[in-house]
Structure formats: structure tokens, C-alpha cells
Amino acid sequence: MAVTQLQISIEWFRLFYFMKTSLLSLLFLMVGLTAYADEATIVIKQKSGNETALELSTNPVITFSGEDMVITSNITTIMIPMDDIDDYVVCGEGTGIKPVTETPQFVDGNVVFSNIPKGTTVSIHALDGTLVRTQTVTLAGPTIVSLDQLNKGCYIISAGEYRIKVIKKQ
């Protein structure tokens, strides 16, 4: 069976669309993770050798127009051809999540904190900032945060000054 020009064009379109939406999803995830950073910067490295940097505090929004990625922030709008994008990174304190001084343990699908003070509110947020669940620590000692009722995905668990990122795979 001969492959027609139309079939080849459709396959190239599908590949381009997949790459474009994958890049957009990854950039939105990175921007979502770093939305509260003070000095975080997204740097887009181009094949031409140019680098474009935007502080996340300028609230950049990434869209696509034709074959260009368009980044619009509070201070500027930048268009970069998709085929010129080589890599992108987030620099700085991107998530605002401080290092955990207490290492939680993962036991039977639960997160266990060993030293959270009584009365502390424990909250679980989705990466888009949506509050999924809260609980209040009622007893001193180990605090168990169940992940059983959560859908697959990435979450941030906050307990007082502690913040951890969790990926639920099942």
C-alpha cells in the first residue's frame, strides 16, 4: 500500500501537535510549581544560542500562535519559534518549599510525620493550588496523612513549617 502525501502530512501534524502540547504542559507545570517564588526565573534556551529569561514574579503566561511560543508577562511579550527552542529551566528558589528538617516516612500508602505539634493544620494541595483536604493534629507524636483517597497525581503536603512534594502513582 502506497503512503500518500496526505497521510505523511497528517502524521507530521500529529507529531507537531503532540510536541507542542507536551511542551505547554511541562511549562505550565513548572510555572505552577514556582508561582509563589520571589526570585525564580524561567530561562528558555534557543538553538540559535540566545537565552530568554523572565522572572516568575512578572506572571508569565505561555500560549502558542501558529508555530511560535508566545510568552506574555506583566512587562513584555516575547515570541520564540518552536523549532528554535532547545531547552528550558527554572532557576532560583522555584517552589518556595523549604527543605524538610524532619524526614517523613512513607508507610502503606501514608505519609507519617514524627514531630508535628498538636493543633497544627495539615493540608494537601494539588499542584494548581486547589485545596484537596485538611486535617488538624489532635495528639502529640506521629501524624499519619492518608493518601488513599487521592487520585493519581502530584501534591504538596503542608504541616506547619514543613512542606513536601508527593507523587501518587496509583
GROMACS .gro file of C-alpha atoms in nm:
model
  170
    1MET     CA    1   0.000   0.000   0.000
    2ALA     CA    2   0.147   0.334  -0.102
    3VAL     CA    3   0.180   0.615   0.153
    4THR     CA    4   0.017   0.931   0.028
    5GLN     CA    5   0.132   1.288   0.081
    6LEU     CA    6  -0.187   1.347   0.286
    7GLN     CA    7  -0.101   1.060   0.523
    8ILE     CA    8   0.250   1.195   0.574
    9SER     CA    9   0.113   1.546   0.637
   10ILE     CA   10  -0.136   1.414   0.892
   11GLU     CA   11   0.138   1.225   1.078
   12TRP     CA   12   0.364   1.534   1.086
   13PHE     CA   13   0.072   1.742   1.215
   14ARG     CA   14   0.002   1.486   1.490
   15LEU     CA   15   0.370   1.481   1.590
   16PHE     CA   16   0.393   1.863   1.596
   17TYR     CA   17   0.068   1.893   1.795
   18PHE     CA   18   0.188   1.631   2.048
   19MET     CA   19   0.523   1.807   2.094
   20LYS     CA   20   0.355   2.148   2.123
   21THR     CA   21   0.102   2.034   2.385
   22SER     CA   22   0.368   1.838   2.576
   23LEU     CA   23   0.593   2.145   2.596
   24LEU     CA   24   0.300   2.360   2.703
   25SER     CA   25   0.203   2.111   2.975
   26LEU     CA   26   0.557   2.095   3.110
   27LEU     CA   27   0.595   2.472   3.111
   28PHE     CA   28   0.260   2.518   3.287
   29LEU     CA   29   0.364   2.259   3.544
   30MET     CA   30   0.691   2.439   3.603
   31VAL     CA   31   0.519   2.777   3.626
   32GLY     CA   32   0.257   2.628   3.860
   33LEU     CA   33   0.524   2.485   4.085
   34THR     CA   34   0.701   2.817   4.105
   35ALA     CA   35   0.407   3.056   4.120
   36TYR     CA   36   0.494   3.185   4.466
   37ALA     CA   37   0.867   3.230   4.419
   38ASP     CA   38   1.030   3.564   4.488
   39GLU     CA   39   1.334   3.540   4.264
   40ALA     CA   40   1.260   3.237   4.045
   41THR     CA   41   1.327   3.279   3.676
   42ILE     CA   42   1.233   3.068   3.377
   43VAL     CA   43   1.510   3.056   3.117
   44ILE     CA   44   1.434   2.942   2.763
   45LYS     CA   45   1.748   2.835   2.576
   46GLN     CA   46   1.733   2.863   2.199
   47LYS     CA   47   1.923   2.663   1.938
   48SER     CA   48   2.045   2.994   1.796
   49GLY     CA   49   2.236   3.049   2.123
   50ASN     CA   50   2.002   3.314   2.264
   51GLU     CA   51   1.859   3.280   2.612
   52THR     CA   52   1.535   3.442   2.722
   53ALA     CA   53   1.482   3.486   3.096
   54LEU     CA   54   1.167   3.602   3.274
   55GLU     CA   55   1.115   3.636   3.646
   56LEU     CA   56   0.812   3.438   3.753
   57SER     CA   57   0.702   3.732   3.967
   58THR     CA   58   0.604   3.902   3.636
   59ASN     CA   59   0.334   3.634   3.593
   60PRO     CA   60   0.431   3.496   3.252
   61VAL     CA   61   0.157   3.324   3.052
   62ILE     CA   62   0.261   3.083   2.778
   63THR     CA   63   0.046   3.037   2.467
   64PHE     CA   64   0.102   2.930   2.108
   65SER     CA   65   0.038   3.120   1.786
   66GLY     CA   66   0.100   2.925   1.469
   67GLU     CA   67   0.447   2.778   1.508
   68ASP     CA   68   0.559   3.028   1.774
   69MET     CA   69   0.553   3.010   2.151
   70VAL     CA   70   0.428   3.341   2.292
   71ILE     CA   71   0.521   3.443   2.647
   72THR     CA   72   0.323   3.737   2.781
   73SER     CA   73   0.412   3.884   3.119
   74ASN     CA   74   0.327   4.200   3.311
   75ILE     CA   75   0.618   4.378   3.142
   76THR     CA   76   0.672   4.223   2.797
   77THR     CA   77   0.558   3.986   2.523
   78ILE     CA   78   0.809   3.752   2.359
   79MET     CA   79   0.761   3.527   2.055
   80ILE     CA   80   1.001   3.236   2.000
   81PRO     CA   81   0.977   2.994   1.707
   82MET     CA   82   0.904   2.644   1.838
   83ASP     CA   83   1.175   2.490   1.621
   84ASP     CA   84   1.433   2.722   1.785
   85ILE     CA   85   1.359   2.609   2.144
   86ASP     CA   86   1.638   2.387   2.272
   87ASP     CA   87   1.571   2.365   2.648
   88TYR     CA   88   1.412   2.546   2.940
   89VAL     CA   89   1.494   2.557   3.310
   90VAL     CA   90   1.371   2.725   3.625
   91CYS     CA   91   1.644   2.894   3.827
   92GLY     CA   92   1.623   3.012   4.188
   93GLU     CA   93   1.404   2.904   4.474
   94GLY     CA   94   1.130   2.788   4.242
   95THR     CA   95   0.878   2.618   4.465
   96GLY     CA   96   0.903   2.816   4.787
   97ILE     CA   97   0.920   2.479   4.963
   98LYS     CA   98   1.184   2.486   5.234
   99PRO     CA   99   1.400   2.183   5.297
  100VAL     CA  100   1.235   1.939   5.534
  101THR     CA  101   1.416   1.921   5.866
  102GLU     CA  102   1.201   1.626   5.961
  103THR     CA  103   1.206   1.345   5.711
  104PRO     CA  104   0.859   1.196   5.680
  105GLN     CA  105   0.828   0.826   5.624
  106PHE     CA  106   0.605   0.657   5.369
  107VAL     CA  107   0.424   0.360   5.522
  108ASP     CA  108   0.147   0.161   5.347
  109GLY     CA  109   0.039   0.448   5.123
  110ASN     CA  110   0.050   0.704   5.405
  111VAL     CA  111   0.287   0.986   5.491
  112VAL     CA  112   0.394   0.976   5.856
  113PHE     CA  113   0.538   1.285   6.026
  114SER     CA  114   0.701   1.207   6.362
  115ASN     CA  115   0.717   1.552   6.521
  116ILE     CA  116   0.426   1.780   6.428
  117PRO     CA  117   0.290   1.986   6.721
  118LYS     CA  118  -0.066   1.932   6.845
  119GLY     CA  119  -0.310   2.178   6.684
  120THR     CA  120  -0.113   2.205   6.357
  121THR     CA  121  -0.322   2.207   6.040
  122VAL     CA  122  -0.207   1.961   5.776
  123SER     CA  123  -0.324   2.043   5.424
  124ILE     CA  124  -0.293   1.871   5.089
  125HIS     CA  125  -0.292   2.086   4.776
  126ALA     CA  126  -0.290   1.985   4.410
  127LEU     CA  127  -0.016   2.148   4.203
  128ASP     CA  128  -0.263   2.402   4.066
  129GLY     CA  129  -0.316   2.529   4.422
  130THR     CA  130  -0.653   2.362   4.479
  131LEU     CA  131  -0.702   2.259   4.841
  132VAL     CA  132  -0.776   1.886   4.838
  133ARG     CA  133  -0.801   1.810   5.211
  134THR     CA  134  -0.710   1.937   5.558
  135GLN     CA  135  -0.677   1.774   5.896
  136THR     CA  136  -0.578   1.902   6.237
  137VAL     CA  137  -0.321   1.724   6.453
  138THR     CA  138  -0.505   1.621   6.770
  139LEU     CA  139  -0.231   1.431   6.955
  140ALA     CA  140   0.139   1.491   7.003
  141GLY     CA  141   0.354   1.227   6.837
  142PRO     CA  142   0.334   1.068   6.494
  143THR     CA  143   0.085   1.219   6.249
  144ILE     CA  144  -0.046   0.999   5.970
  145VAL     CA  145  -0.160   1.161   5.645
  146SER     CA  146  -0.350   0.912   5.431
  147LEU     CA  147  -0.307   0.927   5.055
  148ASP     CA  148  -0.561   0.650   4.990
  149GLN     CA  149  -0.847   0.876   4.876
  150LEU     CA  150  -0.632   1.087   4.642
  151ASN     CA  151  -0.633   1.046   4.265
  152LYS     CA  152  -0.309   0.981   4.080
  153GLY     CA  153  -0.103   1.300   4.060
  154CYS     CA  154   0.136   1.539   4.231
  155TYR     CA  155   0.050   1.704   4.562
  156ILE     CA  156   0.207   1.935   4.817
  157ILE     CA  157   0.152   1.843   5.180
  158SER     CA  158   0.190   2.128   5.429
  159ALA     CA  159   0.217   2.072   5.802
  160GLY     CA  160   0.314   2.385   5.993
  161GLU     CA  161   0.655   2.488   5.860
  162TYR     CA  162   0.706   2.160   5.673
  163ARG     CA  163   0.629   2.120   5.301
  164ILE     CA  164   0.681   1.809   5.094
  165LYS     CA  165   0.600   1.717   4.736
  166VAL     CA  166   0.437   1.378   4.686
  167ILE     CA  167   0.359   1.186   4.370
  168LYS     CA  168   0.076   0.935   4.398
  169LYS     CA  169   0.118   0.680   4.123
  170GLN     CA  170  -0.180   0.451   4.186
   0.00000   0.00000   0.00000
